[in-house]
């Protein structure tokens, strides 16, 4: 229940949680898959309808598809549905790897999406994953369900379907499975590596149909050609995949609506100066992918010293390279459309607090102070807040204080938190 209260507080910060342009069914209850996509989708006004945390899956408990279906039926129908199909078919991303369900049973659960589309006439933007190895216990079942979803897309059930694969370590069959599927897909289906970031990307597709262009610049262009550990493709190809998936056309020369600066190694101070230079004449988003699941402290400290963080269209450093590329591009796609400067600043502050302050600093301090096995208790929540509040207030455009912080899955990988603005944008 605590995270439900947290999202309510965030909605107050971003404005009313009244009926909005769309409903989101997230992959699971993690902040990266539930809170972040909702805030990105809400940049243009209102707030999307999102299921309460208790209806979504966790690492140990699957979502109840009947409860999710009942929730969906109760939402106002004023726009598209953006849905993670694994949440309904299996109960979440974790459960998609190990669920004992047959393909027929999983498809029965998904029928409510076809029924929703038929009843409302509204478009459905959906994604489904190919599970990671070695966790997957029935790849043939997952593939059968994916193929059925591609058939639904061909029939017009989905306005757009993304088939993505999760954490493809060396030897994973997912890249080959994806390549085989991509040989015979309709125009409204995309196949590429991704997972946690895809709901945000589909929200951008649904809410920002305007054509936009992006130019991608790398801090280390040569290293960007190398195959990435978690996706099985070069970083350059992943950037193109996520740009297209978020609604951008990639251009190599000339002007563009957005420059995506990808920090993938090298001198962080030089990178910060380059980003500052770009911002003099261009709209810029930054994806920090040099390390997995953490931002580079020097890069972001220098950007803060240069007072440039508030001028970005988006920033991301919280996950895998694909996670960061996708969430930065999705945020930027909607930020380019304009909207509330207050919401934009608050989202940049939240991204900085999570991707830099927590991932690069607070998480390490927490792990030093408590073993991972002790992080589900109240003492860990207290210790987390004590450690984290030393890094606040945080200044982006507004200044923000830390109101609350806790560990929603009882582990150090992600935290949930509330920020309170101290002042208004000048």
Coordinates of N, CA, C and O in Angstrom, one line a residue, residues 221-402:
X221 N 32.7 6.8 -30.2 CA 32.1 6.2 -31.4 C 32.6 4.8 -31.7 O 31.8 3.9 -32.2
X222 N 33.9 4.5 -31.6 CA 34.4 3.2 -31.9 C 33.8 2.1 -31.0 O 33.4 1.1 -31.5
X223 N 33.8 2.4 -29.7 CA 33.2 1.4 -28.8 C 31.7 1.2 -29.0 O 31.2 0.1 -28.7
X224 N 31.1 2.1 -29.6 CA 29.6 2.0 -29.8 C 29.3 0.9 -30.9 O 28.2 0.4 -31.0
X225 N 30.4 0.5 -31.6 CA 30.2 -0.5 -32.7 C 30.2 -1.9 -32.1 O 29.8 -2.9 -32.7
X226 N 30.7 -2.1 -30.8 CA 30.8 -3.4 -30.2 C 29.5 -4.0 -29.8 O 28.5 -3.2 -29.4
X227 N 29.4 -5.3 -29.8 CA 28.1 -6.0 -29.4 C 28.0 -5.8 -27.9 O 28.9 -6.1 -27.1
X228 N 26.8 -5.4 -27.4 CA 26.5 -5.3 -26.0 C 26.2 -6.6 -25.3 O 25.5 -7.4 -25.9
X229 N 26.6 -6.7 -24.1 CA 26.4 -7.9 -23.3 C 24.9 -8.3 -23.1 O 24.6 -9.4 -23.2
X230 N 24.1 -7.3 -22.9 CA 22.7 -7.6 -22.5 C 21.7 -7.6 -23.7 O 20.6 -7.9 -23.5
X231 N 22.2 -7.3 -24.9 CA 21.3 -7.2 -26.0 C 21.7 -8.1 -27.2 O 20.9 -8.3 -28.1
X232 N 23.0 -8.4 -27.3 CA 23.4 -9.2 -28.4 C 23.5 -8.5 -29.7 O 23.6 -9.1 -30.8
X233 N 23.5 -7.2 -29.7 CA 23.7 -6.3 -30.9 C 24.6 -5.1 -30.5 O 24.8 -4.8 -29.3
X234 N 25.1 -4.4 -31.5 CA 25.9 -3.2 -31.2 C 25.0 -2.1 -30.6 O 23.8 -2.0 -30.8
X235 N 25.7 -1.3 -29.8 CA 25.0 -0.1 -29.2 C 24.4 0.8 -30.3 O 23.3 1.3 -30.1
X236 N 25.1 0.9 -31.4 CA 24.5 1.8 -32.5 C 23.2 1.2 -33.0 O 22.3 2.0 -33.3
X237 N 23.1 -0.1 -33.1 CA 21.8 -0.6 -33.6 C 20.7 -0.5 -32.5 O 19.6 -0.3 -32.8
X238 N 21.1 -0.7 -31.3 CA 20.1 -0.5 -30.2 C 19.6 0.9 -30.2 O 18.4 1.1 -30.0
X239 N 20.4 1.9 -30.4 CA 20.0 3.3 -30.4 C 19.0 3.5 -31.6 O 17.9 4.1 -31.4
X240 N 19.3 2.9 -32.7 CA 18.3 3.0 -33.8 C 17.0 2.3 -33.5 O 15.9 2.9 -33.8
X241 N 17.1 1.1 -32.9 CA 15.9 0.4 -32.6 C 15.0 1.2 -31.6 O 13.8 1.3 -31.8
X242 N 15.6 1.7 -30.6 CA 14.8 2.5 -29.6 C 14.3 3.8 -30.1 O 13.3 4.3 -29.7
X243 N 15.1 4.4 -31.0 CA 14.6 5.6 -31.6 C 13.4 5.4 -32.5 O 12.4 6.1 -32.3
X244 N 13.5 4.4 -33.3 CA 12.3 4.0 -34.2 C 11.1 3.6 -33.3 O 10.0 4.0 -33.6
X245 N 11.4 2.8 -32.2 CA 10.3 2.4 -31.4 C 9.7 3.5 -30.6 O 8.5 3.3 -30.2
X246 N 10.3 4.6 -30.4 CA 9.8 5.7 -29.7 C 9.1 6.8 -30.6 O 8.6 7.8 -30.1
X247 N 9.3 6.6 -31.9 CA 8.6 7.5 -32.9 C 9.6 8.4 -33.5 O 9.1 9.4 -34.1
X248 N 10.9 8.2 -33.5 CA 11.9 9.1 -34.2 C 12.3 8.5 -35.5 O 12.4 7.2 -35.6
X249 N 12.7 9.3 -36.4 CA 13.5 9.0 -37.5 C 15.0 9.4 -37.3 O 15.2 10.5 -36.8
X250 N 15.9 8.5 -37.5 CA 17.3 8.8 -37.2 C 18.0 9.4 -38.4 O 17.8 8.9 -39.5
X251 N 18.6 10.6 -38.2 CA 19.4 11.2 -39.2 C 20.9 11.3 -38.8 O 21.2 11.4 -37.6
X252 N 21.7 11.2 -39.8 CA 23.2 11.2 -39.5 C 23.8 12.6 -39.7 O 24.8 13.0 -39.0
X253 N 23.2 13.4 -40.5 CA 23.7 14.8 -40.8 C 22.6 15.8 -40.8 O 21.4 15.4 -40.9
X254 N 23.0 17.1 -40.7 CA 22.0 18.1 -40.8 C 21.3 18.3 -39.4 O 21.6 17.7 -38.4
X255 N 20.3 19.2 -39.5 CA 19.6 19.5 -38.3 C 18.6 18.4 -37.9 O 18.2 17.5 -38.7
X256 N 18.3 18.3 -36.6 CA 17.4 17.3 -36.1 C 16.6 17.9 -34.9 O 17.0 18.9 -34.3
X257 N 15.4 17.3 -34.7 CA 14.6 17.8 -33.5 C 15.3 17.6 -32.2 O 15.1 18.3 -31.3
X258 N 16.1 16.5 -32.1 CA 16.7 16.1 -30.9 C 18.1 15.6 -31.2 O 18.3 14.9 -32.2
X259 N 19.1 15.9 -30.3 CA 20.3 15.2 -30.3 C 20.3 14.3 -29.1 O 20.2 14.8 -27.9
X260 N 20.5 13.0 -29.3 CA 20.7 12.1 -28.2 C 22.2 11.9 -28.0 O 22.8 11.3 -28.8
X261 N 22.7 12.4 -26.9 CA 24.1 12.2 -26.5 C 24.2 10.9 -25.7 O 23.6 10.8 -24.6
X262 N 24.9 9.9 -26.2 CA 25.1 8.7 -25.5 C 26.5 8.6 -24.9 O 27.5 8.6 -25.6
X263 N 26.6 8.7 -23.5 CA 27.9 8.5 -22.9 C 28.2 7.1 -22.7 O 27.5 6.4 -21.9
X264 N 29.1 6.6 -23.5 CA 29.4 5.1 -23.4 C 30.9 4.9 -23.1 O 31.5 3.9 -23.4
X265 N 31.5 5.9 -22.4 CA 32.9 5.7 -21.9 C 33.7 6.9 -22.3 O 33.3 7.8 -23.0
X266 N 35.0 6.9 -21.8 CA 35.8 8.0 -22.1 C 35.8 9.1 -21.0 O 35.3 8.8 -19.9
X267 N 36.4 10.2 -21.2 CA 36.5 11.3 -20.2 C 35.2 11.9 -19.9 O 34.6 12.6 -20.8
X268 N 34.6 11.7 -18.7 CA 33.3 12.3 -18.4 C 33.3 13.8 -18.4 O 32.3 14.4 -18.7
X269 N 34.4 14.4 -18.0 CA 34.5 15.8 -18.0 C 34.4 16.4 -19.4 O 33.7 17.4 -19.7
X270 N 35.1 15.8 -20.3 CA 35.0 16.2 -21.7 C 33.6 16.0 -22.2 O 33.1 16.8 -23.0
X271 N 33.0 14.9 -21.8 CA 31.6 14.7 -22.3 C 30.6 15.7 -21.7 O 29.7 16.2 -22.5
X272 N 30.8 16.1 -20.5 CA 30.0 17.2 -19.9 C 30.1 18.5 -20.7 O 29.1 19.2 -20.9
X273 N 31.4 18.8 -21.0 CA 31.6 20.1 -21.8 C 30.9 20.0 -23.2 O 30.3 20.9 -23.7
X274 N 31.0 18.8 -23.8 CA 30.4 18.6 -25.1 C 28.9 18.8 -25.0 O 28.3 19.4 -25.9
X275 N 28.3 18.2 -24.0 CA 26.8 18.3 -23.8 C 26.5 19.7 -23.6 O 25.5 20.2 -24.2
X276 N 27.2 20.5 -22.8 CA 27.0 21.9 -22.6 C 27.0 22.7 -23.9 O 26.2 23.6 -24.1
X277 N 28.0 22.3 -24.7 CA 28.2 23.0 -26.0 C 27.0 22.7 -26.9 O 26.4 23.6 -27.6
X278 N 26.5 21.5 -27.0 CA 25.4 21.1 -27.8 C 24.1 21.9 -27.4 O 23.3 22.3 -28.2
X279 N 24.0 22.1 -26.1 CA 22.8 22.7 -25.5 C 22.7 24.2 -25.9 O 21.6 24.7 -25.8
X280 N 23.7 24.8 -26.4 CA 23.7 26.1 -26.8 C 22.8 26.3 -28.1 O 22.2 27.4 -28.3
X281 N 22.7 25.3 -28.9 CA 22.0 25.4 -30.1 C 21.0 24.3 -30.4 O 20.3 24.3 -31.4
X282 N 20.9 23.2 -29.6 CA 20.1 22.1 -29.9 C 19.4 21.6 -28.6 O 19.7 21.9 -27.5
X283 N 18.4 20.8 -28.9 CA 17.6 20.2 -27.8 C 18.3 18.8 -27.6 O 18.4 18.0 -28.5
X284 N 18.7 18.5 -26.4 CA 19.5 17.4 -26.1 C 18.9 16.5 -25.0 O 18.4 17.0 -24.0
X285 N 19.0 15.2 -25.2 CA 18.8 14.2 -24.2 C 20.0 13.4 -24.0 O 20.8 13.2 -24.9
X286 N 20.2 12.9 -22.7 CA 21.5 12.1 -22.4 C 21.1 10.8 -21.9 O 20.3 10.6 -21.0
X287 N 21.7 9.7 -22.5 CA 21.6 8.4 -22.0 C 23.0 8.0 -21.6 O 24.0 7.9 -22.5
X288 N 23.2 7.7 -20.3 CA 24.5 7.3 -19.8 C 24.5 5.8 -19.7 O 23.9 5.2 -18.9
X289 N 25.3 5.1 -20.6 CA 25.3 3.7 -20.7 C 26.6 3.1 -20.5 O 26.9 1.9 -20.7
X290 N 27.6 3.9 -19.9 CA 28.9 3.4 -19.8 C 29.0 2.2 -18.8 O 29.8 1.3 -19.0
X291 N 28.1 2.2 -17.8 CA 28.0 1.1 -16.9 C 26.6 0.7 -16.7 O 25.7 1.5 -16.9
X292 N 26.3 -0.6 -16.4 CA 25.0 -1.1 -16.3 C 24.4 -0.7 -14.9 O 25.1 -0.8 -13.9
X293 N 23.2 -0.2 -14.9 CA 22.5 0.1 -13.6 C 23.0 1.3 -12.8 O 22.7 1.4 -11.6
X294 N 23.9 2.1 -13.4 CA 24.4 3.2 -12.6 C 24.9 4.3 -13.5 O 25.4 4.1 -14.6
X295 N 24.7 5.6 -13.0 CA 25.2 6.7 -13.7 C 26.7 7.0 -13.4 O 27.2 6.5 -12.3
X296 N 27.3 7.8 -14.2 CA 28.7 8.2 -13.9 C 28.7 9.4 -13.1 O 28.3 10.5 -13.5
X297 N 29.2 9.4 -11.8 CA 29.1 10.5 -10.9 C 29.8 11.8 -11.4 O 29.3 12.9 -11.3
X298 N 31.0 11.6 -12.0 CA 31.7 12.8 -12.5 C 31.0 13.5 -13.6 O 30.9 14.7 -13.7
X299 N 30.4 12.7 -14.6 CA 29.7 13.3 -15.7 C 28.6 14.2 -15.2 O 28.4 15.3 -15.6
X300 N 27.8 13.6 -14.2 CA 26.6 14.3 -13.8 C 26.9 15.4 -12.8 O 26.3 16.5 -12.8
X301 N 28.0 15.3 -12.0 CA 28.5 16.4 -11.2 C 28.9 17.6 -12.0 O 28.6 18.7 -11.7
X302 N 29.6 17.3 -13.1 CA 30.1 18.4 -14.0 C 28.9 19.1 -14.7 O 28.9 20.3 -14.8
X303 N 27.9 18.3 -15.1 CA 26.8 18.9 -15.8 C 26.0 19.7 -14.8 O 25.5 20.8 -15.1
X304 N 25.9 19.3 -13.5 CA 25.2 20.1 -12.5 C 26.0 21.4 -12.2 O 25.4 22.4 -12.0
X305 N 27.3 21.3 -12.1 CA 28.1 22.4 -11.9 C 27.9 23.5 -13.1 O 27.9 24.7 -12.8
X306 N 27.8 22.9 -14.3 CA 27.6 23.8 -15.4 C 26.1 24.3 -15.5 O 25.7 25.0 -16.4
X307 N 25.3 23.8 -14.5 CA 23.9 24.2 -14.5 C 23.1 23.8 -15.8 O 22.3 24.6 -16.3
X308 N 23.4 22.6 -16.3 CA 22.8 22.2 -17.5 C 21.8 21.1 -17.4 O 21.0 20.9 -18.3
X309 N 21.7 20.5 -16.2 CA 20.7 19.4 -16.1 C 19.3 19.8 -16.4 O 18.6 19.1 -17.1
X310 N 18.9 21.0 -15.9 CA 17.6 21.4 -16.1 C 17.2 21.7 -17.6 O 16.1 21.8 -18.0
X311 N 18.3 21.9 -18.4 CA 18.1 22.2 -19.8 C 17.9 21.0 -20.7 O 17.6 21.2 -21.9
X312 N 18.1 19.8 -20.2 CA 18.0 18.6 -21.0 C 16.5 18.3 -21.3 O 15.6 18.6 -20.5
X313 N 16.3 17.6 -22.4 CA 15.0 17.1 -22.7 C 14.7 15.8 -21.8 O 13.5 15.5 -21.5
X314 N 15.7 15.1 -21.5 CA 15.6 13.8 -20.7 C 17.0 13.4 -20.3 O 18.0 13.7 -20.9
X315 N 17.0 12.5 -19.3 CA 18.2 11.9 -18.9 C 17.9 10.5 -18.4 O 16.8 10.2 -17.9
X316 N 18.8 9.6 -18.6 CA 18.6 8.2 -18.1 C 20.0 7.5 -17.9 O 20.9 7.6 -18.7
X317 N 20.1 6.8 -16.8 CA 21.3 6.1 -16.4 C 21.0 4.9 -15.5 O 21.9 4.3 -14.9
X318 N 19.7 4.5 -15.4 CA 19.3 3.6 -14.3 C 19.5 2.1 -14.7 O 19.5 1.3 -13.7
X319 N 19.5 1.7 -15.9 CA 19.5 0.3 -16.2 C 20.5 -0.2 -17.2 O 21.6 0.3 -17.3
X320 N 20.1 -1.1 -18.1 CA 20.9 -1.6 -19.2 C 21.0 -0.5 -20.2 O 20.2 0.5 -20.2
X321 N 21.9 -0.6 -21.2 CA 21.9 0.4 -22.3 C 20.6 0.5 -22.9 O 20.1 1.7 -23.2
X322 N 19.9 -0.6 -23.2 CA 18.6 -0.4 -23.9 C 17.5 0.2 -23.0 O 16.7 1.1 -23.4
X323 N 17.6 -0.1 -21.7 CA 16.7 0.6 -20.7 C 16.9 2.1 -20.8 O 15.9 2.9 -20.9
X324 N 18.1 2.5 -20.8 CA 18.4 4.0 -20.7 C 18.1 4.7 -22.1 O 17.6 5.8 -22.1
X325 N 18.5 4.0 -23.2 CA 18.1 4.6 -24.5 C 16.6 4.8 -24.6 O 16.1 5.8 -25.0
X326 N 15.9 3.7 -24.3 CA 14.4 3.8 -24.5 C 13.7 4.8 -23.6 O 12.9 5.5 -24.1
X327 N 14.1 4.8 -22.3 CA 13.4 5.7 -21.4 C 13.8 7.2 -21.7 O 12.9 8.1 -21.7
X328 N 15.0 7.4 -22.1 CA 15.4 8.8 -22.5 C 14.7 9.3 -23.7 O 14.2 10.4 -23.8
X329 N 14.6 8.4 -24.7 CA 14.0 8.8 -26.0 C 12.5 9.0 -25.8 O 11.9 9.9 -26.4
X330 N 11.8 8.1 -25.0 CA 10.4 8.2 -24.8 C 10.1 9.6 -24.1 O 9.2 10.3 -24.4
X331 N 10.9 9.9 -23.0 CA 10.7 11.1 -22.3 C 10.9 12.3 -23.2 O 10.1 13.2 -23.3
X332 N 12.0 12.3 -24.0 CA 12.3 13.4 -24.9 C 11.2 13.6 -26.0 O 10.9 14.7 -26.3
X333 N 10.7 12.5 -26.5 CA 9.7 12.5 -27.5 C 8.5 13.4 -27.0 O 7.9 14.2 -27.8
X334 N 8.0 13.1 -25.8 CA 6.9 13.9 -25.3 C 7.3 15.3 -24.8 O 6.5 16.2 -24.9
X335 N 8.6 15.4 -24.3 CA 9.0 16.7 -23.9 C 9.1 17.7 -25.1 O 8.8 18.9 -25.0
X336 N 9.4 17.2 -26.3 CA 9.5 18.0 -27.5 C 8.1 18.6 -27.8 O 8.1 19.7 -28.5
X337 N 7.1 18.0 -27.4 CA 5.7 18.5 -27.7 C 5.3 19.7 -26.8 O 4.2 20.2 -27.0
X338 N 6.2 20.0 -25.9 CA 5.8 21.1 -25.0 C 5.1 20.6 -23.8 O 5.3 19.4 -23.3
X339 N 4.2 21.4 -23.2 CA 3.5 21.0 -22.0 C 4.0 21.8 -20.8 O 4.7 22.8 -20.9
X340 N 3.8 21.2 -19.6 CA 4.1 21.9 -18.4 C 5.6 21.9 -18.0 O 6.2 20.8 -17.9
X341 N 6.2 23.1 -17.9 CA 7.6 23.2 -17.5 C 7.8 22.7 -16.0 O 8.9 22.1 -15.7
X342 N 6.8 22.8 -15.2 CA 6.9 22.2 -13.9 C 7.0 20.7 -13.9 O 7.8 20.1 -13.2
X343 N 6.1 20.1 -14.7 CA 6.2 18.6 -14.8 C 7.5 18.1 -15.4 O 8.1 17.2 -14.9
X344 N 8.0 18.9 -16.4 CA 9.3 18.5 -17.0 C 10.4 18.6 -16.0 O 11.3 17.7 -15.9
X345 N 10.5 19.7 -15.2 CA 11.5 19.8 -14.3 C 11.4 18.8 -13.2 O 12.5 18.2 -12.8
X346 N 10.2 18.5 -12.7 CA 10.0 17.5 -11.7 C 10.5 16.1 -12.2 O 11.0 15.3 -11.4
X347 N 10.2 15.8 -13.5 CA 10.6 14.5 -14.0 C 12.1 14.4 -14.1 O 12.7 13.4 -13.8
X348 N 12.8 15.5 -14.6 CA 14.2 15.5 -14.6 C 14.8 15.3 -13.2 O 15.8 14.6 -13.1
X349 N 14.2 15.9 -12.2 CA 14.7 15.8 -10.9 C 14.5 14.3 -10.4 O 15.4 13.8 -9.7
X350 N 13.4 13.7 -10.7 CA 13.2 12.3 -10.3 C 14.2 11.4 -11.0 O 14.8 10.5 -10.4
X351 N 14.4 11.6 -12.3 CA 15.4 10.8 -13.0 C 16.8 11.0 -12.4 O 17.5 10.0 -12.2
X352 N 17.2 12.2 -12.1 CA 18.5 12.4 -11.5 C 18.6 11.8 -10.1 O 19.6 11.1 -9.8
X353 N 17.6 11.9 -9.3 CA 17.6 11.3 -8.0 C 17.7 9.8 -8.0 O 18.4 9.2 -7.2
X354 N 17.0 9.2 -9.0 CA 17.1 7.8 -9.1 C 18.3 7.3 -9.8 O 19.0 6.4 -9.3
X355 N 18.6 7.9 -11.0 CA 19.7 7.3 -11.8 C 21.1 7.7 -11.4 O 22.0 7.0 -11.7
X356 N 21.2 8.8 -10.7 CA 22.5 9.3 -10.3 C 22.7 9.2 -8.8 O 23.6 8.5 -8.3
X357 N 21.8 9.8 -8.1 CA 22.0 9.9 -6.6 C 21.9 8.5 -6.0 O 22.7 8.0 -5.3
X358 N 20.8 7.8 -6.3 CA 20.6 6.5 -5.8 C 21.5 5.4 -6.4 O 22.3 4.7 -5.7
X359 N 21.5 5.3 -7.7 CA 22.2 4.2 -8.3 C 23.7 4.3 -8.2 O 24.4 3.3 -8.0
X360 N 24.3 5.5 -8.2 CA 25.7 5.7 -8.2 C 26.3 5.9 -6.8 O 27.5 5.8 -6.6
X361 N 25.4 6.2 -5.8 CA 25.9 6.6 -4.5 C 25.1 6.0 -3.3 O 25.8 5.3 -2.5
X362 N 23.9 6.2 -3.2 CA 23.1 5.7 -2.1 C 23.1 4.2 -2.0 O 23.2 3.6 -0.9
X363 N 22.9 3.5 -3.2 CA 22.8 2.1 -3.2 C 24.1 1.4 -2.6 O 24.0 0.5 -1.8
X364 N 25.2 2.0 -2.9 CA 26.5 1.4 -2.4 C 26.6 1.6 -0.9 O 27.1 0.7 -0.2
X365 N 26.2 2.8 -0.4 CA 26.2 3.0 1.0 C 25.3 2.1 1.7 O 25.6 1.6 2.8
X366 N 24.1 1.8 1.2 CA 23.1 0.9 1.8 C 23.7 -0.5 1.9 O 23.5 -1.2 2.9
X367 N 24.3 -0.9 0.8 CA 24.9 -2.3 0.8 C 26.0 -2.4 1.8 O 26.2 -3.5 2.3
X368 N 26.7 -1.4 2.0 CA 27.8 -1.4 3.0 C 27.3 -1.5 4.4 O 27.9 -2.1 5.3
X369 N 26.1 -0.9 4.6 CA 25.6 -0.8 6.0 C 24.7 -2.0 6.4 O 24.6 -2.3 7.6
X370 N 24.1 -2.7 5.4 CA 23.2 -3.8 5.7 C 23.4 -4.9 4.6 O 23.6 -4.6 3.4
X371 N 23.3 -6.1 5.0 CA 23.3 -7.2 4.0 C 22.0 -7.2 3.2 O 21.0 -6.8 3.7
X372 N 22.1 -7.7 2.0 CA 20.9 -7.8 1.1 C 19.8 -8.5 1.8 O 18.6 -8.2 1.6
X373 N 20.1 -9.5 2.6 CA 19.0 -10.4 3.2 C 18.2 -9.6 4.3 O 17.2 -10.0 4.7
X374 N 18.7 -8.4 4.7 CA 18.1 -7.6 5.7 C 17.3 -6.5 5.2 O 16.7 -5.7 5.9
X375 N 17.2 -6.4 3.8 CA 16.6 -5.1 3.3 C 15.1 -5.1 3.2 O 14.5 -4.2 2.7
X376 N 14.4 -6.2 3.6 CA 12.9 -6.2 3.6 C 12.3 -5.6 4.8 O 11.1 -5.4 4.9
X377 N 13.1 -5.4 5.8 CA 12.6 -5.0 7.1 C 12.5 -3.4 7.3 O 13.0 -2.7 6.5
X378 N 11.8 -3.0 8.3 CA 11.7 -1.6 8.6 C 13.0 -0.9 8.9 O 13.2 0.3 8.5
X379 N 13.9 -1.6 9.5 CA 15.2 -1.0 9.8 C 15.9 -0.6 8.5 O 16.6 0.5 8.5
X380 N 15.8 -1.4 7.4 CA 16.4 -1.0 6.2 C 15.7 0.2 5.6 O 16.4 1.1 5.0
X381 N 14.4 0.4 5.7 CA 13.7 1.6 5.2 C 14.2 2.8 5.9 O 14.5 3.8 5.3
X382 N 14.4 2.7 7.2 CA 14.9 3.8 8.0 C 16.3 4.2 7.6 O 16.6 5.4 7.5
X383 N 17.1 3.2 7.5 CA 18.5 3.4 7.1 C 18.6 4.0 5.7 O 19.4 4.9 5.4
X384 N 17.8 3.6 4.8 CA 17.8 4.1 3.4 C 17.5 5.6 3.5 O 18.2 6.4 2.8
X385 N 16.4 6.0 4.2 CA 16.1 7.4 4.3 C 17.2 8.2 4.9 O 17.5 9.3 4.4
X386 N 17.8 7.7 5.9 CA 18.9 8.4 6.6 C 20.0 8.7 5.7 O 20.6 9.8 5.6
X387 N 20.4 7.6 4.9 CA 21.5 7.8 4.0 C 21.2 8.7 2.8 O 22.0 9.6 2.4
X388 N 20.0 8.6 2.3 CA 19.6 9.3 1.1 C 19.4 10.8 1.3 O 19.7 11.6 0.5
X389 N 18.8 11.1 2.5 CA 18.5 12.6 2.6 C 19.7 13.5 2.7 O 19.6 14.7 2.6
X390 N 20.9 12.9 2.9 CA 22.1 13.7 2.9 C 22.5 14.2 1.6 O 23.3 15.2 1.5
X391 N 21.9 13.7 0.5 CA 22.1 14.2 -0.8 C 21.1 15.2 -1.3 O 21.2 15.6 -2.5
X392 N 20.3 15.6 -0.4 CA 19.2 16.6 -0.8 C 19.4 17.8 0.1 O 19.9 17.7 1.2
X393 N 18.9 19.0 -0.3 CA 18.0 19.2 -1.5 C 18.8 19.1 -2.8 O 20.0 19.3 -2.9
X394 N 18.0 18.8 -3.8 CA 18.5 18.6 -5.2 C 18.0 19.8 -6.0 O 16.8 20.0 -6.0
X395 N 18.9 20.4 -6.7 CA 18.6 21.6 -7.5 C 18.6 21.2 -9.0 O 19.6 20.7 -9.5
X396 N 17.5 21.3 -9.7 CA 17.4 21.1 -11.1 C 17.0 22.5 -11.7 O 17.9 23.4 -11.8
X397 N 15.7 22.8 -11.9 CA 15.3 24.2 -12.1 C 14.8 24.6 -10.7 O 15.3 25.5 -10.1
X398 N 13.8 23.8 -10.2 CA 13.4 23.9 -8.8 C 14.4 23.2 -7.9 O 15.2 22.5 -8.4
X399 N 14.2 23.5 -6.6 CA 15.0 22.7 -5.6 C 14.0 21.7 -5.0 O 12.8 22.0 -4.8
X400 N 14.5 20.5 -4.8 CA 13.6 19.4 -4.3 C 14.2 18.8 -3.0 O 15.4 18.5 -2.9
X401 N 13.3 18.5 -2.0 CA 13.7 17.8 -0.8 C 13.2 16.4 -0.9 O 12.2 16.1 -1.6
X402 N 13.8 15.5 -0.2 CA 13.4 14.1 -0.1 C 12.3 13.9 1.0 O 12.6 14.2 2.2

